[in-house]
Amino acid sequence: MDHSLPKYQLLEDEIEQGIVDGRWKCGERLPSIRTLCDLHGCAKITIQHALQRLEAKGLIESRERAGFFVTYEKEKFDTPCRMECIESPKPVSVSELFRDIMTRSAAFDLTPNLHTGEMPQGIVQLNRSIGRALRRQKGDFQYYDEPAGDPGLRHQLAMLLAKRGWTGDASEVCITSGCQQSIFLALLTVCSEGDVVAVESPGFYGVLQLLEQLKLKVIEVPTSLQTGMDINALSDILNQWNVRACVVQPAFATPGGSVMPRAARTRLIELAEEHDLAIIEDDIYAETGWAGIPDTLKSLDHSGRVIHCSSLSKVLSRDLRLGWVCGGRWHSAILQMKLTSQLASSRFVQQGVETYIKEGDFAAFLRKLRFRLRKQRDQLLEHLANCPLAVRTTAPQGGLAVWVEFPGAINTIDIYSKALDEGIVITPGNLFSGSDRFGNCLRISFAHPWDNQRTRALTRILELVQDP
Ligand SMILES: Cc1ncc(COP(=O)(O)O)c(C=O)c1O
């Protein structure tokens, strides 16, 4: 036990270990806050803080006036990790269908052609901020911004990250045109053609596309829908193959919304040291967490091996095309890559966003967004509860989607084409692996309000699953 850690973290680690080891079973109630205070000699606020963090990881949930219950289902969500189910590294070759789905923005909305609803107030304020920054520019259009991006915005981002345990500053942040570009710059910097990159499976399809583009080989690491990449499996892989980099989403990973426990994160950093590995942290969903926001993986990194990548796409607007990368030991090489590939980012957009964050509008917007996302997730889960064919469904505490598994005979790719004929776009499970796995799964987004059209589209999809 590391006694230099704050008390709430020691307690959090202890309960988490108990849950992951199966000492606390799914559905069991944890001792009351008062009992935990007595048992651990801690103040109520310390216990509450630890429980809130465990809830953010999706390991427990609070039920009104009943206490905290374990939600982690070991048998249900832990992927058995055997070497024989791991394929050797291979080049990535994504199909035409894959590209087709990607060009339809990979279905974060079931009905992407029917834009409904009003613009949230927070976005109206963002527009104003950006408009003001544009008007202030006057004759400045003849200059490029500095390659790392606007210092004021970088400072604001560093402050946001500091709340999540990172101790870096603005000089270690480089603005990009989105998280996809951040990961691209990271891979381009640390890897050379033919290198092997470990990724989550199921994991983010955008990374597979990048690996294909950069002629890198992929090795897919079994990934739990609850606790993320299986670190034991990764360790076996690293002992067998020469892996250059590993891309992970420690917080509310797509597609299932998993959160990596602290012990797994620490082990991942240790493995990176042992095997001279670069870790690319895709943190894009972290700020959506309504029960709490996990610390960054980068906060555990003391030797600059973690390249932190993120953006405002999932929490503010995809259209801003505003992301960042904190490149650790590779930061200056990444900056150079950005300079040669893009020269600079749009200055007035950055300045507008900086003001938006500084004035507190972003924090207020995030609070409302999280509340809304939780409600939309609950509505989706309620709907799915009526689908007898859904074998298992994740119930994340953040992110924008749930992952639904149907019986093995169902192929969601077939449903994709039929749904498309009716104007509905779905995200079939195959998309989340380069090895034709997860064909019986579907990622369903709760990013948008369940208005009549979306609810009808959802009902229709479930009908198609039952009667393809
Ligand atoms: C996990 C993950 N990482 C990165 C991205 C790319 O995000 P951006 O729009 O910031 O480039 C996405 C977009 O869907 C994503 O889901």
Coordinates of C-alpha atoms and ligand atoms in Angstrom, one line a residue:
M1 CA 0.0 0.0 0.0
D2 CA 1.4 3.4 -1.0
H3 CA 0.9 5.6 2.1
S4 CA 1.9 8.8 0.3
L5 CA -1.4 8.6 -1.5
P6 CA -4.4 10.7 -0.1
K7 CA -6.7 8.7 2.2
Y8 CA -9.6 8.7 -0.2
Q9 CA -7.4 7.1 -2.9
L10 CA -6.2 4.4 -0.5
L11 CA -9.8 3.6 0.3
E12 CA -10.9 3.8 -3.3
D13 CA -8.1 1.3 -4.3
E14 CA -9.1 -1.0 -1.5
I15 CA -12.8 -1.2 -2.3
E16 CA -12.0 -1.4 -6.0
Q17 CA -9.6 -4.4 -5.4
G18 CA -12.4 -6.1 -3.4
I19 CA -14.8 -5.6 -6.2
V20 CA -12.5 -6.7 -9.0
D21 CA -11.4 -9.8 -7.0
G22 CA -15.0 -10.7 -6.5
R23 CA -15.1 -10.2 -2.7
W24 CA -17.9 -7.7 -3.3
K25 CA -20.4 -9.2 -5.7
C26 CA -22.6 -7.5 -8.3
G27 CA -25.8 -6.3 -6.7
E28 CA -24.4 -6.4 -3.1
R29 CA -24.7 -3.3 -1.0
L30 CA -21.6 -1.7 0.3
P31 CA -21.5 -0.8 4.1
S32 CA -23.1 2.5 4.9
I33 CA -21.0 5.7 4.8
R34 CA -21.1 5.8 8.6
T35 CA -19.8 2.2 8.9
L36 CA -17.0 2.9 6.4
C37 CA -16.1 6.0 8.5
D38 CA -15.8 3.9 11.6
L39 CA -14.0 1.0 9.9
H40 CA -11.3 3.3 8.2
G41 CA -11.2 6.1 10.7
C42 CA -11.9 8.6 7.9
A43 CA -14.1 11.7 7.7
K44 CA -17.5 11.4 5.9
I45 CA -16.2 13.6 3.1
T46 CA -13.3 11.3 2.4
I47 CA -15.5 8.3 2.2
Q48 CA -18.0 10.2 -0.1
H49 CA -15.1 11.3 -2.3
A50 CA -13.8 7.7 -2.7
L51 CA -17.3 6.3 -3.4
Q52 CA -18.0 9.0 -6.0
R53 CA -14.8 8.1 -7.8
L54 CA -15.8 4.4 -7.8
E55 CA -19.1 5.4 -9.2
A56 CA -17.4 7.3 -12.0
K57 CA -15.6 4.1 -12.8
G58 CA -18.8 2.3 -13.2
L59 CA -18.0 -0.1 -10.4
I60 CA -20.8 0.9 -8.0
E61 CA -23.9 3.1 -8.2
S62 CA -25.8 5.1 -5.6
R63 CA -29.5 4.4 -5.2
E64 CA -31.6 6.9 -3.6
R65 CA -32.0 6.4 0.1
A66 CA -30.6 2.8 -0.2
G67 CA -26.9 3.4 -0.4
F68 CA -24.2 2.2 -2.7
F69 CA -24.4 -1.0 -4.7
V70 CA -21.8 -3.0 -6.7
T71 CA -22.6 -2.9 -10.4
Y72 CA -19.4 -4.5 -11.7
E73 CA -20.2 -8.0 -13.1
K74 CA -17.0 -9.9 -13.2
E75 CA -18.3 -12.9 -15.1
K76 CA -20.3 -10.8 -17.5
F77 CA -17.7 -8.2 -18.6
D78 CA -14.3 -9.6 -18.1
T79 CA -12.9 -11.0 -21.4
P80 CA -11.1 -14.2 -20.7
C81 CA -7.5 -13.5 -21.6
R82 CA -5.8 -16.4 -23.2
M83 CA -3.0 -16.1 -25.7
E84 CA -4.7 -18.4 -28.1
C85 CA -7.5 -15.9 -28.7
I86 CA -5.0 -13.1 -29.6
E87 CA -4.0 -12.8 -33.2
S88 CA -0.5 -12.0 -34.3
P89 CA 0.3 -8.5 -35.4
K90 CA -0.9 -7.8 -38.9
P91 CA -1.3 -4.9 -41.3
V92 CA -4.7 -3.2 -41.2
S93 CA -7.0 -3.3 -44.2
V94 CA -10.4 -1.8 -43.6
S95 CA -13.2 -2.6 -45.9
E96 CA -15.2 -0.4 -48.2
L97 CA -18.2 -0.8 -45.9
F98 CA -16.1 0.5 -43.0
R99 CA -15.3 3.6 -45.1
D100 CA -18.9 4.0 -46.0
I101 CA -20.0 4.0 -42.4
M102 CA -17.1 6.4 -41.5
T103 CA -18.2 8.9 -44.2
R104 CA -21.6 8.9 -42.6
S105 CA -19.8 10.1 -39.4
A106 CA -20.1 6.6 -37.9
A107 CA -23.6 7.1 -36.6
F108 CA -23.5 9.1 -33.4
D109 CA -27.0 9.8 -34.4
L110 CA -29.5 7.2 -35.6
T111 CA -31.2 9.9 -37.8
P112 CA -28.3 12.2 -38.9
N113 CA -30.3 13.8 -41.6
L114 CA -33.0 15.0 -39.4
H115 CA -31.6 17.9 -37.3
T116 CA -34.1 18.7 -34.6
G117 CA -34.1 20.7 -31.4
E118 CA -32.8 24.1 -30.5
M119 CA -29.2 25.2 -30.1
P120 CA -28.3 24.8 -26.4
Q121 CA -27.8 28.2 -24.7
G122 CA -24.1 27.2 -24.0
I123 CA -23.5 27.0 -27.7
V124 CA -25.1 30.3 -28.3
Q125 CA -22.6 31.8 -25.9
L126 CA -19.7 30.0 -27.6
N127 CA -20.8 31.5 -30.9
R128 CA -20.8 35.0 -29.3
S129 CA -17.3 34.4 -27.9
I130 CA -15.9 33.3 -31.2
G131 CA -17.7 36.2 -33.0
R132 CA -16.1 38.7 -30.6
A133 CA -12.6 37.2 -31.1
L134 CA -13.1 37.4 -34.9
R135 CA -14.1 41.1 -34.7
R136 CA -11.1 41.9 -32.4
Q137 CA -8.7 40.5 -35.0
K138 CA -8.9 43.5 -37.3
G139 CA -5.8 43.4 -39.6
D140 CA -4.2 40.3 -37.9
F141 CA -5.3 38.0 -40.7
Q142 CA -2.0 38.3 -42.4
Y143 CA -0.1 36.3 -39.7
Y144 CA -0.1 32.7 -38.7
D145 CA -0.6 31.8 -35.1
E146 CA 2.3 30.1 -33.3
P147 CA 2.4 26.4 -34.2
A148 CA 1.7 25.2 -30.6
G149 CA -1.4 27.3 -30.6
D150 CA -2.8 30.2 -28.7
P151 CA -1.0 30.5 -25.3
G152 CA -4.1 31.6 -23.5
L153 CA -6.1 28.6 -24.6
R154 CA -3.2 26.3 -23.8
H155 CA -3.1 27.8 -20.3
Q156 CA -6.9 27.2 -19.9
L157 CA -6.5 23.6 -21.0
A158 CA -3.6 23.0 -18.7
M159 CA -5.7 24.2 -15.8
L160 CA -8.5 21.9 -16.8
L161 CA -6.1 19.0 -16.9
A162 CA -4.6 20.0 -13.5
K163 CA -8.0 19.3 -12.0
R164 CA -7.4 15.7 -13.1
G165 CA -4.0 15.2 -11.6
W166 CA -1.7 16.4 -14.4
T167 CA 1.1 18.7 -13.3
G168 CA 2.2 20.0 -16.7
D169 CA 1.8 23.5 -18.0
A170 CA 0.8 25.4 -21.1
S171 CA 4.2 24.8 -22.7
E172 CA 3.5 21.1 -22.8
V173 CA 0.2 21.5 -24.7
C174 CA -0.1 21.7 -28.5
I175 CA -3.4 22.6 -30.2
T176 CA -4.5 20.4 -33.0
S177 CA -7.6 20.2 -35.2
G178 CA -9.1 17.4 -33.2
C179 CA -8.3 14.2 -31.3
Q180 CA -7.9 12.3 -34.5
Q181 CA -5.1 14.6 -35.6
S182 CA -3.5 14.4 -32.1
I183 CA -3.4 10.6 -32.3
F184 CA -2.1 10.8 -35.9
L185 CA 0.7 13.2 -34.9
A186 CA 1.6 10.9 -32.0
L187 CA 1.7 7.8 -34.1
L188 CA 3.6 9.5 -36.9
T189 CA 6.2 10.7 -34.4
V190 CA 6.8 7.6 -32.4
C191 CA 6.4 4.8 -35.0
S192 CA 8.0 3.9 -38.3
E193 CA 6.5 1.9 -41.1
G194 CA 5.9 -1.7 -40.1
D195 CA 5.9 -1.1 -36.4
V196 CA 3.4 -2.9 -34.2
V197 CA 0.8 -0.9 -32.3
A198 CA -1.4 -2.5 -29.6
V199 CA -5.1 -1.3 -29.5
E200 CA -8.2 -2.1 -27.5
S201 CA -10.6 -4.7 -28.9
P202 CA -13.3 -3.7 -29.2
G203 CA -11.8 -0.2 -29.7
F204 CA -12.0 3.0 -31.7
Y205 CA -12.2 2.4 -35.4
G206 CA -10.5 5.8 -36.2
V207 CA -7.3 4.3 -34.8
L208 CA -7.5 1.4 -37.2
Q209 CA -7.8 3.8 -40.1
L210 CA -4.7 5.7 -38.9
L211 CA -2.7 2.5 -38.6
E212 CA -3.7 1.5 -42.1
Q213 CA -2.8 4.9 -43.5
L214 CA 0.6 4.9 -41.7
K215 CA 1.4 1.2 -42.7
L216 CA 1.6 0.1 -39.1
K217 CA 0.7 -3.3 -37.9
V218 CA -2.0 -3.9 -35.3
I219 CA -2.3 -6.2 -32.4
E220 CA -5.7 -6.3 -30.7
V221 CA -5.7 -6.6 -27.0
P222 CA -8.8 -8.2 -25.3
T223 CA -10.7 -5.4 -23.6
S224 CA -13.2 -5.6 -20.8
L225 CA -16.4 -3.6 -21.3
Q226 CA -16.1 -2.5 -17.7
T227 CA -12.4 -2.1 -16.9
G228 CA -10.9 -1.5 -20.3
M229 CA -7.8 -3.0 -21.8
D230 CA -6.8 -6.3 -20.2
I231 CA -3.3 -5.5 -18.8
N232 CA -2.4 -9.2 -18.3
A233 CA -3.1 -9.9 -21.9
L234 CA -1.0 -6.8 -22.9
S235 CA 1.8 -8.0 -20.7
D236 CA 1.8 -11.5 -22.5
I237 CA 1.8 -9.7 -25.8
L238 CA 4.7 -7.5 -24.9
N239 CA 6.7 -10.5 -23.9
Q240 CA 6.1 -12.2 -27.2
W241 CA 6.2 -9.3 -29.7
N242 CA 8.1 -6.1 -30.2
V243 CA 5.3 -3.5 -29.7
R244 CA 6.2 0.2 -30.3
A245 CA 3.1 2.0 -29.0
C246 CA -0.2 1.3 -27.3
V247 CA -3.4 3.3 -27.8
V248 CA -5.8 3.3 -24.9
Q249 CA -8.9 5.1 -23.8
P250 CA -8.7 4.9 -20.0
A251 CA -11.9 7.0 -19.4
F252 CA -15.3 6.0 -20.8
A253 CA -13.9 4.2 -23.8
T254 CA -15.8 3.8 -26.9
P255 CA -17.7 1.5 -27.6
G256 CA -18.7 0.3 -24.1
G257 CA -17.8 3.1 -21.8
S258 CA -15.2 1.2 -19.7
V259 CA -13.0 3.0 -17.2
M260 CA -9.6 1.6 -16.3
P261 CA -9.1 1.0 -12.6
R262 CA -6.2 2.7 -11.0
A263 CA -4.2 -0.6 -10.5
A264 CA -4.4 -1.3 -14.2
R265 CA -3.3 2.2 -15.1
T266 CA -0.3 1.9 -12.8
R267 CA 0.6 -1.5 -14.3
L268 CA 0.3 -0.1 -17.8
I269 CA 2.8 2.7 -17.0
E270 CA 5.2 0.0 -15.5
L271 CA 4.9 -2.1 -18.6
A272 CA 5.6 0.9 -20.8
E273 CA 8.9 1.4 -18.8
E274 CA 9.8 -2.3 -19.0
H275 CA 9.2 -2.6 -22.7
D276 CA 10.2 0.9 -23.9
L277 CA 6.6 1.6 -25.1
A278 CA 4.9 4.8 -26.0
I279 CA 1.4 5.1 -24.5
I280 CA -1.1 7.2 -26.5
E281 CA -4.0 8.2 -24.2
D282 CA -7.2 9.0 -26.0
D283 CA -9.1 11.0 -23.4
I284 CA -11.8 12.4 -25.5
Y285 CA -14.8 11.2 -23.5
A286 CA -13.4 11.9 -20.0
E287 CA -15.3 15.1 -19.3
T288 CA -18.7 13.5 -20.0
G289 CA -18.6 11.6 -16.7
W290 CA -21.7 12.5 -14.7
A291 CA -20.7 10.6 -11.5
G292 CA -17.2 12.0 -11.5
I293 CA -14.3 12.4 -13.9
P294 CA -11.3 10.0 -13.7
D295 CA -7.8 11.5 -13.5
T296 CA -5.8 11.5 -16.7
L297 CA -3.5 8.5 -17.2
K298 CA -0.8 11.1 -17.9
S299 CA -1.0 12.1 -14.2
L300 CA 0.6 8.8 -13.3
D301 CA 3.4 9.2 -15.9
H302 CA 6.7 10.4 -14.5
S303 CA 9.0 9.7 -17.4
G304 CA 7.1 11.3 -20.3
R305 CA 5.9 8.0 -21.9
V306 CA 2.2 9.0 -22.1
I307 CA 1.1 11.2 -25.0
H308 CA -2.2 12.6 -23.9
C309 CA -4.7 13.3 -26.8
S310 CA -8.1 14.9 -26.6
S311 CA -10.5 17.5 -28.0
L312 CA -13.7 19.4 -27.5
S313 CA -15.5 17.3 -30.1
K314 CA -17.5 15.2 -27.7
V315 CA -18.3 17.8 -25.1
L316 CA -18.8 21.0 -27.1
S317 CA -18.8 20.8 -30.8
R318 CA -17.2 18.5 -33.4
D319 CA -17.3 21.4 -35.8
L320 CA -14.8 23.4 -33.9
R321 CA -12.1 21.0 -35.0
L322 CA -10.2 21.9 -31.8
G323 CA -8.1 19.3 -30.0
W324 CA -4.8 19.1 -28.2
V325 CA -1.8 16.8 -27.6
C326 CA 0.6 16.8 -24.7
G327 CA 3.5 14.8 -26.1
G328 CA 5.7 14.1 -23.1
R329 CA 9.2 13.2 -24.1
W330 CA 8.1 13.5 -27.8
H331 CA 6.5 16.9 -27.5
S332 CA 9.0 18.9 -29.6
A333 CA 9.0 16.3 -32.3
I334 CA 5.2 16.4 -32.3
L335 CA 5.2 20.2 -32.5
Q336 CA 7.5 20.0 -35.5
M337 CA 5.1 17.5 -37.2
K338 CA 2.2 19.9 -36.6
L339 CA 4.2 22.8 -38.0
T340 CA 5.1 21.0 -41.2
S341 CA 1.7 19.5 -41.7
Q342 CA -0.6 22.3 -40.7
L343 CA 1.5 25.5 -40.0
A344 CA -1.0 26.8 -37.5
S345 CA -4.6 26.6 -36.1
S346 CA -7.3 29.1 -36.5
R347 CA -6.5 31.9 -34.0
F348 CA -10.0 33.4 -33.6
V349 CA -11.6 30.1 -32.9
Q350 CA -9.0 29.4 -30.2
Q351 CA -9.3 32.8 -28.6
G352 CA -13.1 32.5 -28.6
V353 CA -12.9 29.1 -26.9
E354 CA -10.3 30.5 -24.4
T355 CA -12.7 33.2 -23.3
Y356 CA -15.6 30.8 -23.2
I357 CA -13.6 28.5 -20.8
K358 CA -12.2 31.5 -18.8
E359 CA -15.6 33.1 -18.2
G360 CA -16.9 29.8 -16.7
D361 CA -19.4 29.2 -19.6
F362 CA -17.8 25.9 -20.4
A363 CA -18.0 24.6 -16.9
A364 CA -21.7 25.6 -16.7
F365 CA -22.4 24.0 -20.1
L366 CA -20.6 20.8 -19.0
R367 CA -22.8 20.5 -15.9
K368 CA -26.0 20.6 -18.0
L369 CA -24.5 18.3 -20.6
R370 CA -23.7 15.6 -18.1
F371 CA -27.2 15.8 -16.5
R372 CA -28.7 15.5 -20.0
L373 CA -26.5 12.6 -21.0
R374 CA -27.3 10.6 -17.9
K375 CA -31.0 11.1 -18.6
Q376 CA -30.6 10.1 -22.2
R377 CA -28.6 7.0 -21.2
D378 CA -31.3 6.0 -18.8
Q379 CA -34.0 6.4 -21.4
L380 CA -32.0 4.2 -23.8
L381 CA -31.4 1.5 -21.2
E382 CA -35.1 1.5 -20.4
H383 CA -35.9 1.0 -24.0
L384 CA -33.3 -1.8 -24.4
A385 CA -34.6 -3.6 -21.3
N386 CA -37.7 -4.4 -23.4
C387 CA -35.6 -6.1 -26.1
P388 CA -35.5 -9.8 -25.3
L389 CA -32.6 -10.4 -27.7
A390 CA -30.2 -8.1 -26.0
V391 CA -27.9 -10.6 -24.3
R392 CA -26.0 -7.9 -22.4
T393 CA -25.9 -4.1 -22.5
T394 CA -23.3 -1.9 -20.8
A395 CA -24.4 0.9 -18.4
P396 CA -21.6 3.4 -18.5
Q397 CA -21.3 6.4 -16.2
G398 CA -20.0 8.6 -19.1
G399 CA -19.3 8.6 -22.8
L400 CA -21.9 8.8 -25.5
A401 CA -22.9 5.2 -26.2
V402 CA -23.8 1.8 -24.9
W403 CA -22.7 -1.5 -26.4
V404 CA -25.3 -4.1 -26.9
E405 CA -24.6 -7.7 -27.6
F406 CA -27.1 -10.0 -29.4
P407 CA -27.0 -13.7 -29.9
G408 CA -24.1 -14.9 -32.1
A409 CA -26.4 -15.7 -35.1
I410 CA -27.2 -12.1 -35.5
N411 CA -25.0 -10.0 -37.8
T412 CA -25.5 -6.3 -37.4
I413 CA -23.8 -5.6 -40.7
D414 CA -26.9 -7.0 -42.5
I415 CA -29.1 -4.8 -40.4
Y416 CA -26.9 -1.8 -41.3
S417 CA -27.9 -1.9 -45.0
K418 CA -31.6 -2.5 -44.3
A419 CA -31.7 0.3 -41.7
L420 CA -30.0 2.6 -44.2
D421 CA -32.8 2.0 -46.7
E422 CA -35.1 3.5 -44.1
G423 CA -32.8 6.5 -43.4
I424 CA -31.4 5.1 -40.2
V425 CA -27.7 4.9 -39.6
I426 CA -26.3 2.4 -37.1
T427 CA -22.8 1.5 -35.9
P428 CA -22.3 -2.3 -36.4
G429 CA -20.0 -4.1 -34.0
N430 CA -17.5 -5.2 -36.7
L431 CA -16.4 -1.6 -37.0
F432 CA -14.6 -1.9 -33.6
S433 CA -12.1 -4.5 -34.7
G434 CA -10.0 -5.1 -37.7
S435 CA -10.6 -8.9 -37.4
D436 CA -14.2 -9.3 -38.2
R437 CA -15.2 -9.7 -34.5
F438 CA -18.2 -8.4 -32.7
G439 CA -20.5 -8.9 -35.7
N440 CA -23.3 -9.6 -33.2
C441 CA -22.9 -6.3 -31.4
L442 CA -24.1 -2.8 -31.9
R443 CA -23.0 0.6 -30.4
I444 CA -26.0 2.8 -29.8
S445 CA -25.4 6.4 -29.0
F446 CA -27.3 8.4 -26.4
A447 CA -25.7 11.7 -27.5
H448 CA -29.0 13.2 -28.6
P449 CA -32.4 13.6 -27.0
W450 CA -34.8 10.8 -27.5
D451 CA -37.4 12.7 -29.5
N452 CA -40.1 10.9 -31.5
Q453 CA -38.0 10.3 -34.6
R454 CA -35.1 8.9 -32.8
T455 CA -37.3 6.7 -30.6
R456 CA -39.0 5.4 -33.6
A457 CA -35.7 4.7 -35.3
L458 CA -34.5 2.8 -32.2
T459 CA -37.6 0.7 -32.1
R460 CA -37.2 0.0 -35.8
I461 CA -33.6 -1.2 -35.3
L462 CA -34.6 -3.6 -32.6
E463 CA -37.4 -4.9 -34.8
L464 CA -34.8 -5.5 -37.6
V465 CA -32.6 -7.3 -35.1
Q466 CA -35.5 -9.6 -34.1
D467 CA -36.7 -10.2 -37.6
P468 CA -33.8 -9.4 -40.0
Ligands
LIG1 C1 -12.5 7.5 -29.1 C2 -12.4 8.6 -30.1 N1 -11.2 9.2 -30.3 C3 -11.0 10.2 -31.2 C4 -12.1 10.7 -31.9 C5 -11.8 11.8 -32.9 O1 -12.3 13.0 -32.4 P1 -12.1 14.4 -33.1 O2 -13.4 14.8 -33.6 O3 -11.7 15.3 -32.0 O4 -11.0 14.3 -34.1 C6 -13.3 10.1 -31.8 C7 -14.5 10.5 -32.6 O5 -15.5 9.8 -32.8 C8 -13.5 9.0 -30.8 O6 -14.7 8.4 -30.6

